[in-house]
Coordinates of C-alpha atoms in Angstrom, one line a residue:
Chain A
M193 CA 46.2 27.2 166.8
A194 CA 42.9 26.0 166.7
I195 CA 42.0 22.2 167.7
K196 CA 39.3 20.0 166.4
Q197 CA 36.1 19.4 167.9
I198 CA 34.1 16.3 166.5
S199 CA 30.2 17.3 166.2
V200 CA 27.9 14.0 166.0
F201 CA 24.0 14.1 164.9
L202 CA 21.9 12.0 167.6
E203 CA 18.1 11.5 167.9
N204 CA 16.8 12.6 171.2
K205 CA 16.1 9.3 172.5
P206 CA 16.9 7.2 175.3
G207 CA 19.9 5.0 175.2
R208 CA 21.5 7.1 172.2
L209 CA 24.4 8.5 173.9
D210 CA 25.3 5.4 175.6
A211 CA 25.4 3.6 172.4
M212 CA 27.4 6.2 171.0
T213 CA 30.0 6.4 173.9
D214 CA 30.1 1.9 173.4
V215 CA 31.6 2.4 170.0
L216 CA 34.1 5.5 171.5
T217 CA 35.0 3.0 174.3
E218 CA 35.6 0.3 172.2
A219 CA 38.1 2.0 170.3
N220 CA 39.5 3.3 173.5
I221 CA 38.9 6.7 172.2
D222 CA 39.2 9.4 175.6
I223 CA 37.1 12.1 175.9
R224 CA 38.3 15.5 177.2
A225 CA 35.4 17.7 176.9
L226 CA 31.8 17.0 175.9
S227 CA 28.9 19.3 175.2
L228 CA 25.2 18.5 174.0
A229 CA 22.7 20.6 172.4
E230 CA 19.2 19.4 171.9
T231 CA 16.0 19.7 170.4
K232 CA 13.0 17.8 171.3
D233 CA 14.0 15.1 168.5
F234 CA 17.6 15.4 167.9
G235 CA 20.6 16.9 169.3
I236 CA 24.3 17.6 168.5
V237 CA 27.0 15.8 170.6
R238 CA 30.2 18.0 170.6
M239 CA 33.5 16.7 171.8
I240 CA 36.8 17.0 172.3
V241 CA 38.9 13.6 171.8
D242 CA 42.2 12.0 172.1
D243 CA 42.1 11.2 168.6
V244 CA 40.1 13.2 166.3
Y245 CA 41.0 11.1 163.2
E246 CA 40.4 7.8 164.5
T247 CA 36.6 9.0 166.0
A248 CA 35.5 10.3 163.0
T249 CA 36.7 7.0 161.0
I250 CA 35.1 4.5 163.6
L251 CA 32.0 6.7 163.8
K252 CA 31.5 7.1 160.0
D253 CA 31.9 3.1 160.3
N254 CA 29.3 2.8 162.5
D255 CA 26.8 4.7 160.4
Y256 CA 27.0 7.9 162.9
I257 CA 26.8 11.7 161.0
A258 CA 30.0 13.4 162.2
S259 CA 31.4 16.6 161.1
M260 CA 34.8 18.4 162.5
T261 CA 34.7 21.7 163.5
P262 CA 37.8 24.2 164.5
V263 CA 37.4 25.3 167.9
V264 CA 39.9 27.4 170.1
A265 CA 40.6 25.9 173.6
V266 CA 41.7 28.5 175.9
R267 CA 43.9 27.6 178.9
I268 CA 42.2 29.1 182.3
P269 CA 43.6 29.3 185.9
D270 CA 41.6 27.9 188.5
I271 CA 40.9 31.4 190.3
V272 CA 38.2 33.4 190.6
G273 CA 37.8 35.6 187.4
G274 CA 39.6 33.6 185.1
L275 CA 37.1 32.9 182.8
N276 CA 36.1 36.7 183.0
K277 CA 39.4 37.8 181.3
V278 CA 39.1 35.8 178.7
L279 CA 35.5 36.7 177.9
K280 CA 36.5 40.3 178.4
C281 CA 39.4 39.9 175.9
L282 CA 37.0 38.5 173.2
T283 CA 34.7 41.1 173.8
Q284 CA 37.2 43.7 173.1
A285 CA 38.5 42.0 169.9
G286 CA 34.4 41.8 168.5
I287 CA 34.4 38.1 168.7
N288 CA 31.0 36.5 169.0
I289 CA 30.7 33.0 170.9
E290 CA 28.4 30.6 169.2
Y291 CA 28.7 28.6 171.9
M292 CA 31.0 27.1 174.7
Y293 CA 31.8 24.2 177.2
A294 CA 34.8 23.7 179.5
S295 CA 37.1 20.9 179.8
L296 CA 39.4 19.7 182.6
A297 CA 43.1 19.9 181.8
G298 CA 44.1 16.1 183.2
K299 CA 44.2 14.5 186.7
K300 CA 46.7 17.0 188.4
S301 CA 46.7 20.1 187.0
D302 CA 45.5 23.6 188.6
H303 CA 43.7 25.0 185.5
A304 CA 40.9 24.4 183.0
Y305 CA 40.1 24.8 179.4
M306 CA 37.5 26.6 178.4
I307 CA 36.4 25.5 174.8
F308 CA 35.3 28.2 172.5
R309 CA 33.5 28.3 169.1
V310 CA 33.4 31.3 167.2
E311 CA 32.9 32.4 163.7
E312 CA 36.5 34.0 163.2
V313 CA 39.0 31.5 164.7
Q314 CA 42.1 33.2 163.5
K315 CA 41.1 36.6 165.0
A316 CA 40.3 35.1 168.3
E317 CA 43.2 33.3 168.4
I318 CA 45.5 36.5 167.6
A319 CA 43.3 38.8 170.6
L320 CA 43.8 35.8 172.9
R321 CA 47.6 35.3 172.2
A322 CA 47.9 39.2 172.4
G323 CA 46.0 39.0 175.9
G324 CA 48.3 36.9 177.1
F325 CA 46.3 33.9 177.4
L326 CA 47.2 30.0 176.6
L327 CA 45.9 28.0 173.8
A328 CA 46.1 24.4 173.3
N329 CA 46.9 22.9 170.1
Q330 CA 46.0 19.4 169.1
D331 CA 49.0 17.6 171.0
D332 CA 48.5 19.3 174.2
I333 CA 44.6 17.5 173.9
S334 CA 45.9 14.6 173.4
D335 CA 48.8 14.5 175.7
M336 CA 46.5 15.3 178.5
Chain B
M2 CA 18.9 6.6 116.3
E3 CA 15.8 5.4 118.0
R4 CA 15.5 1.6 118.1
Y5 CA 11.7 0.2 117.9
Y6 CA 11.0 -3.7 118.9
Q7 CA 7.8 -3.6 116.7
E8 CA 8.2 -0.3 114.6
E9 CA 5.0 -1.0 112.6
L10 CA 2.8 -1.2 115.6
E11 CA 4.5 1.6 117.7
C12 CA 4.6 4.2 114.7
A13 CA 1.4 3.2 113.1
S14 CA -0.6 5.5 111.3
R15 CA -3.6 6.7 113.6
E16 CA -5.8 5.4 110.9
T17 CA -4.1 2.2 111.1
M18 CA -4.2 2.3 114.8
V19 CA -7.7 3.1 115.5
A20 CA -8.8 0.2 112.6
L21 CA -7.0 -2.3 114.5
Q22 CA -8.5 -1.0 117.6
N23 CA -11.9 -1.4 116.1
E24 CA -11.3 -5.1 114.9
K25 CA -9.7 -5.9 118.1
L26 CA -12.5 -4.2 120.8
V27 CA -15.4 -6.4 118.4
K28 CA -13.9 -9.7 119.3
Q29 CA -12.8 -9.1 122.7
V30 CA -16.3 -8.2 123.7
K31 CA -17.5 -11.1 122.3
H32 CA -14.8 -13.3 123.9
V33 CA -16.3 -11.6 127.3
W34 CA -19.6 -12.1 126.3
D35 CA -19.4 -16.1 125.5
N36 CA -16.7 -16.6 128.5
V37 CA -17.2 -14.3 131.4
P38 CA -20.7 -15.0 133.0
Y39 CA -19.7 -12.1 135.7
Y40 CA -19.4 -9.4 133.3
R41 CA -22.2 -10.9 130.6
K42 CA -24.4 -10.1 133.5
L43 CA -23.0 -6.8 134.0
M44 CA -23.6 -6.2 130.5
E45 CA -26.9 -7.4 130.7
E46 CA -28.0 -5.3 133.7
K47 CA -26.9 -2.1 131.6
G48 CA -28.9 -3.7 128.3
V49 CA -25.8 -3.6 126.1
T50 CA -25.0 -6.5 123.9
P51 CA -22.0 -7.5 121.7
D52 CA -23.7 -6.1 118.5
D53 CA -23.7 -2.5 120.4
I54 CA -20.1 -2.2 120.2
Q55 CA -18.8 -1.9 116.6
S56 CA -16.0 0.5 117.0
I57 CA -13.7 2.2 120.1
D58 CA -16.3 5.1 119.6
D59 CA -18.8 2.8 121.3
L60 CA -17.0 1.8 124.5
Y61 CA -18.3 4.4 126.7
K62 CA -21.6 2.1 126.5
L63 CA -19.9 -0.8 128.3
P64 CA -20.0 -1.2 132.2
M65 CA -16.6 -0.4 134.0
I66 CA -15.4 -2.6 136.9
S67 CA -12.9 -2.3 139.6
K68 CA -10.9 -4.0 142.0
Y69 CA -14.2 -4.8 143.8
D70 CA -15.5 -6.9 141.2
L71 CA -11.8 -8.5 140.9
R72 CA -12.4 -9.5 144.8
E73 CA -15.8 -10.6 144.3
A74 CA -14.9 -12.8 141.6
Y75 CA -11.9 -14.3 143.2
P76 CA -10.7 -16.8 142.1
Y77 CA -12.2 -17.8 138.8
G78 CA -15.3 -15.9 138.2
L79 CA -13.3 -13.5 135.6
L80 CA -11.5 -16.4 133.5
G81 CA -12.4 -16.1 130.2
C82 CA -11.2 -19.4 128.9
D83 CA -10.7 -22.7 129.8
L84 CA -8.3 -23.3 132.6
K85 CA -6.6 -26.2 130.5
K86 CA -5.5 -23.4 128.4
C87 CA -3.6 -21.4 131.1
V88 CA -0.3 -21.7 131.9
R89 CA 0.4 -19.2 134.7
I90 CA -0.9 -17.1 137.4
Q91 CA 0.5 -13.6 138.8
S92 CA -0.7 -12.3 141.5
T93 CA -0.9 -8.6 143.1
S94 CA 0.9 -8.0 146.3
G95 CA -2.4 -8.0 148.6
T96 CA -1.4 -5.3 150.8
T97 CA -5.1 -4.4 151.2
G98 CA -8.0 -7.1 151.8
K99 CA -7.8 -10.2 149.2
R100 CA -5.1 -10.6 146.6
V101 CA -6.0 -10.4 143.0
V102 CA -4.8 -13.6 141.1
A103 CA -4.7 -13.0 137.1
F104 CA -4.3 -15.8 134.7
Y105 CA -2.4 -16.2 131.7
T106 CA -2.2 -18.3 128.3
Q107 CA 0.8 -18.6 126.3
D108 CA -0.1 -16.1 124.0
D109 CA -0.8 -13.9 127.2
V110 CA 2.4 -14.3 128.3
D111 CA 3.7 -13.5 125.0
L112 CA 1.9 -10.4 124.4
W113 CA 3.0 -9.4 128.0
E114 CA 6.5 -9.9 127.4
E115 CA 6.5 -8.0 123.9
C116 CA 5.2 -4.9 125.6
C117 CA 8.0 -5.1 128.4
A118 CA 10.7 -5.8 125.0
R119 CA 8.9 -2.6 123.8
A120 CA 10.5 -0.8 126.9
I121 CA 13.8 -2.1 126.8
T122 CA 14.4 -1.6 123.3
A123 CA 12.8 2.3 123.9
A124 CA 15.6 2.5 126.7
G125 CA 18.1 1.6 124.1
G126 CA 18.6 -2.3 124.8
T127 CA 19.6 -4.6 122.2
N128 CA 21.1 -8.1 122.2
E129 CA 24.3 -6.7 122.8
D130 CA 23.3 -5.6 126.2
V131 CA 23.5 -7.4 129.8
C132 CA 20.3 -7.0 131.7
Q133 CA 19.9 -7.3 135.4
V134 CA 16.3 -7.9 136.5
S135 CA 16.5 -6.8 140.1
Y136 CA 12.8 -7.1 140.5
G137 CA 11.1 -9.6 142.7
Y138 CA 10.4 -13.3 140.8
G139 CA 7.7 -14.8 141.7
L140 CA 3.7 -13.6 142.0
F141 CA 5.1 -10.3 141.4
T142 CA 4.6 -9.3 137.9
G143 CA 8.2 -7.2 137.9
G144 CA 10.7 -9.8 137.6
P145 CA 8.4 -12.5 135.1
G146 CA 7.6 -9.4 133.3
L147 CA 10.9 -7.7 132.6
N148 CA 13.0 -11.2 132.6
G149 CA 10.5 -12.1 129.5
G150 CA 11.2 -8.8 128.2
S151 CA 14.7 -8.9 128.4
H152 CA 14.8 -12.4 126.3
K153 CA 12.8 -11.4 123.7
V154 CA 15.2 -8.6 122.9
G155 CA 17.8 -10.8 123.2
C156 CA 19.8 -9.1 126.2
L157 CA 22.0 -11.3 128.4
T158 CA 19.6 -11.6 131.0
I159 CA 20.6 -11.7 134.9
P160 CA 17.9 -13.0 136.9
T161 CA 19.2 -11.6 140.2
S162 CA 15.7 -10.8 142.1
S163 CA 15.2 -8.7 144.6
G164 CA 17.3 -8.4 147.6
N165 CA 21.0 -9.5 148.7
T166 CA 22.4 -5.9 147.5
D167 CA 26.2 -6.9 147.5
R168 CA 25.5 -9.5 145.4
Q169 CA 23.4 -7.4 143.0
I170 CA 26.5 -5.0 143.1
M171 CA 28.8 -7.9 142.0
F172 CA 26.7 -9.0 139.3
I173 CA 26.6 -5.5 137.8
Q174 CA 30.3 -5.1 138.4
D175 CA 31.5 -8.7 137.0
L176 CA 29.1 -9.1 134.2
Q177 CA 29.2 -5.3 133.2
A178 CA 25.6 -5.3 133.3
T179 CA 24.3 -2.3 131.3
I180 CA 20.6 -2.0 131.8
L181 CA 18.9 -2.3 135.3
C182 CA 15.2 -3.1 135.9
C183 CA 13.8 -3.0 139.5
T184 CA 11.5 -0.3 141.6
P185 CA 13.0 3.4 141.9
S186 CA 13.4 2.7 145.4
Y187 CA 16.1 0.0 145.2
A188 CA 17.6 1.7 142.5
A189 CA 18.2 4.4 144.6
Y190 CA 19.6 2.2 147.2
L191 CA 21.6 0.5 145.4
G192 CA 23.3 3.7 144.0
E193 CA 23.7 4.6 147.7
R194 CA 25.8 1.5 148.4
M195 CA 27.6 2.0 145.4
K196 CA 28.5 5.5 146.7
E197 CA 29.6 4.3 150.0
M198 CA 32.0 1.9 148.3
G199 CA 33.4 4.5 146.6
L200 CA 32.5 3.7 142.8
S201 CA 31.7 6.9 140.9
P202 CA 28.8 6.9 138.2
D203 CA 32.3 6.1 135.6
E204 CA 33.1 3.0 137.2
I205 CA 29.5 1.6 137.2
P206 CA 28.9 0.0 133.9
L207 CA 25.5 0.5 133.9
K208 CA 23.9 3.0 130.8
A209 CA 19.9 2.6 131.3
G210 CA 17.8 1.4 134.1
I211 CA 13.8 0.5 133.9
F212 CA 12.3 1.8 136.9
G213 CA 8.4 1.1 137.8
A214 CA 5.9 -0.6 140.3
E215 CA 5.9 2.6 142.4
A216 CA 5.3 6.3 142.3
W217 CA 8.6 8.3 142.1
S218 CA 9.3 11.7 141.2
E219 CA 11.2 13.4 138.7
E220 CA 13.8 14.8 141.1
M221 CA 14.2 11.2 142.4
R222 CA 14.8 10.4 138.7
R223 CA 17.7 12.9 138.8
D224 CA 19.0 11.6 141.6
I225 CA 19.2 8.1 140.2
E226 CA 20.8 9.2 137.0
N227 CA 23.6 10.8 138.6
T228 CA 24.4 8.2 141.3
L229 CA 24.6 5.4 138.8
G230 CA 25.4 7.5 135.5
I231 CA 22.6 6.1 134.0
K232 CA 19.2 7.3 131.9
A233 CA 16.6 6.2 134.4
F234 CA 13.3 5.1 132.2
D235 CA 9.7 5.1 133.9
I236 CA 7.5 1.8 133.2
Y237 CA 3.8 1.3 134.3
G238 CA 1.6 -1.6 134.4
L239 CA -0.8 -3.5 136.6
T240 CA -0.8 -7.2 137.4
E241 CA -4.9 -7.3 136.3
L242 CA -3.8 -6.1 132.8
S243 CA -0.8 -8.4 132.8
G244 CA 2.3 -6.4 134.5
P245 CA 4.8 -3.8 133.8
G246 CA 4.8 -2.9 130.0
V247 CA 1.3 -1.6 130.0
S248 CA 3.0 1.9 129.0
F249 CA 6.9 2.6 128.9
E250 CA 9.1 5.8 128.6
C251 CA 11.1 6.3 125.5
S252 CA 14.2 8.7 124.7
E253 CA 12.1 11.7 125.4
Q254 CA 11.4 11.3 129.2
S255 CA 8.5 13.0 129.2
G256 CA 5.6 10.5 129.9
M257 CA 5.0 6.6 128.8
H258 CA 3.7 5.5 125.5
I259 CA 0.8 3.4 126.0
N260 CA 0.6 0.0 124.2
E261 CA -2.7 1.1 123.0
D262 CA -2.9 -2.0 120.2
H263 CA -3.4 -4.2 123.5
F264 CA -4.7 -2.1 126.1
L265 CA -7.2 1.1 125.2
P266 CA -7.1 3.8 127.6
E267 CA -9.9 6.1 128.7
I268 CA -9.9 8.9 131.4
I269 CA -13.2 9.2 133.3
D270 CA -14.0 11.7 136.0
P271 CA -13.6 9.2 139.3
D272 CA -17.0 10.9 140.8
T273 CA -19.1 11.3 137.9
L274 CA -17.6 8.3 135.3
E275 CA -18.2 10.4 132.9
V276 CA -15.3 10.1 129.9
L277 CA -13.2 13.3 129.8
P278 CA -11.5 14.5 126.7
E279 CA -8.1 14.4 126.0
G280 CA -5.7 16.2 128.1
S281 CA -7.9 16.5 130.8
E282 CA -6.8 14.8 134.5
G283 CA -8.9 12.1 135.4
E284 CA -8.9 8.3 136.4
L285 CA -7.3 6.2 134.4
V286 CA -9.5 3.3 132.7
F287 CA -8.2 0.4 130.3
T288 CA -9.9 -2.2 128.3
S289 CA -7.7 -5.2 127.3
L290 CA -8.2 -5.6 123.4
D291 CA -6.3 -9.1 122.6
K292 CA -6.7 -10.9 126.1
E293 CA -7.3 -14.6 126.3
A294 CA -7.5 -15.7 129.8
F295 CA -8.2 -12.5 131.7
P296 CA -9.7 -10.0 129.5
L297 CA -10.9 -6.8 131.3
L298 CA -13.3 -4.3 129.9
R299 CA -13.1 -0.6 130.9
Y300 CA -10.8 -1.5 134.1
R301 CA -10.6 1.3 136.4
T302 CA -6.9 1.3 137.7
R303 CA -7.2 4.2 140.3
D304 CA -4.5 5.9 139.0
I305 CA -4.8 9.9 138.5
C306 CA -3.2 10.8 135.2
V307 CA -3.4 12.8 131.9
L308 CA -3.3 11.2 128.5
S309 CA -1.7 13.2 125.5
R310 CA -1.5 12.8 121.5
E311 CA 1.2 15.1 121.0
K312 CA 3.9 14.5 118.6
C313 CA 6.6 12.6 120.3
S314 CA 10.2 13.1 118.9
C315 CA 10.8 9.6 119.2
G316 CA 8.5 8.7 116.2
R317 CA 6.5 6.7 118.4
T318 CA 2.5 7.4 117.7
L319 CA 1.6 5.3 120.5
I320 CA -0.4 7.7 123.1
K321 CA 0.9 9.1 125.8
M322 CA 0.2 9.2 129.4
K323 CA 1.8 11.7 132.1
K324 CA 3.3 9.9 135.3
P325 CA 0.1 9.2 137.6
K326 CA 0.1 11.4 140.7
G327 CA -0.2 8.2 142.7
R328 CA -2.9 5.7 142.9
S329 CA -5.9 7.1 144.7
D330 CA -5.1 4.2 146.9
D331 CA -2.0 5.8 147.9
M332 CA -3.4 8.9 148.1
L333 CA -3.8 10.1 151.6
I334 CA -6.6 12.6 153.1
I335 CA -5.1 14.3 155.6
R336 CA -7.3 17.3 157.6
G337 CA -9.5 17.1 154.4
V338 CA -6.7 17.2 151.9
N339 CA -5.4 14.8 149.6
V340 CA -1.7 14.1 149.8
F341 CA 0.2 12.0 147.7
P342 CA 3.5 10.8 148.9
S343 CA 5.3 11.9 145.5
Q344 CA 4.4 15.4 146.3
I345 CA 6.0 14.9 149.6
E346 CA 9.2 13.1 148.0
T347 CA 9.4 16.1 145.4
V348 CA 9.5 19.0 148.4
L349 CA 12.2 16.5 150.3
L350 CA 14.7 16.6 147.2
N351 CA 14.2 19.9 146.3
Y352 CA 15.4 20.9 149.9
G353 CA 18.4 18.6 149.7
Y354 CA 17.2 15.7 151.8
A355 CA 17.7 11.9 151.0
A356 CA 14.7 10.2 149.3
N357 CA 14.9 7.8 152.2
Y358 CA 11.8 9.2 153.9
Q359 CA 8.5 7.8 155.9
I360 CA 5.6 9.7 156.0
I361 CA 3.0 8.7 159.4
V362 CA -0.1 9.6 159.9
D363 CA -2.0 9.5 163.1
R364 CA -4.7 11.0 164.5
K365 CA -4.3 13.1 168.0
N366 CA -7.2 14.7 169.7
N367 CA -9.5 13.8 166.4
T368 CA -7.0 15.8 164.3
D369 CA -4.8 14.2 161.8
T370 CA -0.9 14.6 162.1
L371 CA 1.4 14.1 159.4
D372 CA 5.3 13.6 160.5
V373 CA 7.6 13.2 157.6
Q374 CA 10.6 11.4 158.5
V375 CA 13.8 11.7 156.7
E376 CA 17.3 10.5 157.6
M377 CA 20.0 13.1 158.3
T378 CA 23.1 13.1 155.5
P379 CA 26.5 14.2 156.1
E380 CA 25.7 17.2 153.5
M381 CA 22.9 19.0 155.7
F382 CA 24.6 18.4 159.0
T383 CA 26.4 21.0 161.0
D384 CA 27.5 21.6 164.7
N385 CA 25.0 24.5 164.8
L386 CA 21.6 23.6 166.0
G387 CA 20.4 26.9 164.7
E388 CA 21.4 26.4 161.3
I389 CA 19.7 23.1 161.3
E390 CA 16.8 24.3 162.7
K391 CA 16.2 26.6 160.1
R392 CA 16.8 23.9 157.6
Q393 CA 14.0 22.0 159.3
K394 CA 12.0 25.0 159.3
D395 CA 12.4 25.8 155.5
L396 CA 11.5 22.5 155.0
I397 CA 8.2 22.5 156.8
D398 CA 7.5 25.7 155.1
G399 CA 8.2 23.8 151.8
L400 CA 5.7 21.2 152.7
K401 CA 3.1 23.6 153.5
S402 CA 3.1 25.6 150.4
M403 CA 3.3 22.1 148.2
L404 CA 0.4 20.2 150.5
G405 CA -1.3 23.3 151.9
L406 CA -1.4 21.7 155.4
K407 CA 1.3 21.8 158.1
A408 CA 3.6 19.2 158.6
K409 CA 5.8 18.2 161.2
V410 CA 9.3 17.2 160.2
T411 CA 11.6 14.7 161.9
L412 CA 15.0 14.1 161.6
V413 CA 16.3 10.8 162.1
A414 CA 19.8 9.1 162.4
P415 CA 21.1 7.5 159.0
K416 CA 19.9 4.0 157.9
T417 CA 17.1 4.0 160.4
I418 CA 14.4 3.9 157.8
T419 CA 14.5 0.3 156.5
R420 CA 15.6 -0.1 152.9
S421 CA 13.4 -1.7 150.4
E422 CA 13.7 -4.3 147.9
G423 CA 11.0 -4.1 146.4
K424 CA 8.1 -1.7 146.9
A425 CA 9.1 0.9 149.5
V426 CA 7.2 1.2 152.9
R427 CA 6.5 5.1 152.7
V428 CA 3.1 5.8 154.3
I429 CA 2.7 4.3 157.8
D430 CA -0.9 5.2 158.8
K431 CA -1.8 4.6 162.5
R432 CA -5.4 6.4 162.1
K433 CA -8.2 4.0 163.5
I434 CA -11.2 5.4 162.2

């Protein structure tokens, strides 16, 4: 079950990320994971949030350009080699990872989530499930 | 069915038109000679007297004047009649140097408004239309000119002037405006706002727009036509000659018919000042034929364009001018290459970007830099950085092949480029030379 990531266009200038998170704070949005990709002039913020639709609406109302992208969130136990096993599974399935970043699973848990952006979401999900990995759905993210 | 405001003049045979022009030119030259010492002196220096001008074939003998003369003669030096007869002044936006002030008698105002009425009629306007004039009113000629033309046609005129965009849209909707007159950049902005408000082209009552006072591209025309669901017509003019309505577009939308019974055009080589044959690209020069307060003989417009007498499907015989590439005043010289903002706009729209852009020219280490800043749009955005960079690179390549020089492209956040309610500020030249 793929979850939705919010991607936002920001200019690469001081204060831009601050201003965007102001908007989210105001709307009581909790960010579960965040990663940035940037060039000299602009960047893309990628986020996993507790309320995807509220976030998309609030950003649009504030003149941000944002889009939703399906990504796979895989539960990874906090042990040596945890991530390595997931990557092996994806490699064997012939899945190319466009980008990935980590998310903590909550305040008292012993595992983390890794967020994967892949071209073939379904194929990745099937392979990971067959490999015995646990995938998070949108409710898991909201309930973290 | 094509409609005309003054069919006998707009569709006159060539013989009739030339006879009229000959007669008017002789009178206008005499009028200037008798009343404008500044120009008379120029004629004397060239050894020309009114007797030397018997027909439009003698036009080339007259001296040319330019904006320089208008500034020199400011404010009354080119006045062609007693101030008592004048009823109005208008003035240029005056972005560079001294303002130019033009004077009008009541007959001059009527002539100007008739020119605008021809434009509105050519855009399909009749006394059943509701015409919203969202050009600025005041010293700028856009508002007063189209306002007068709209009255002459008998449209219900809504003089909103520019600004207060939400109120503009309210009037368009509530009073079912069918014709919109404003600058193309403001039309694009109104379209953008209406789209945001969820209005589809079918829900917008407008059917035609008359847009001028700044250079705009064919691509921008298509964009405006699609968002507003209208036909967009170009209109051209200069305050010096009266204002908008010197030329206007007809249903064919392939160039603007010059009201040559009032404004006699020539194309010259801007360097040698030689008159060029029809079809050549060069600087547009106008001679007013029946103005009283502010007659101008052989006035250099700085606009680069082409004239054509090809038969037009609308039935008008008035000579046509192609859309000027831009005023030579707007032209930028970057690393020795001539660049018109309208060329950059064409490329941006072709590559799917919005018409909200700004061109920043600077000089770093003795080299000119060209930075095209364009707003990111939802359509262009993806979560993939490489994809966006590739599009940016494609745009740079597109600009390179159009302009012949390398530009930098900066993607900026939406709504960060100031929307204009009148003439858009497209170019910021930071070079200190």
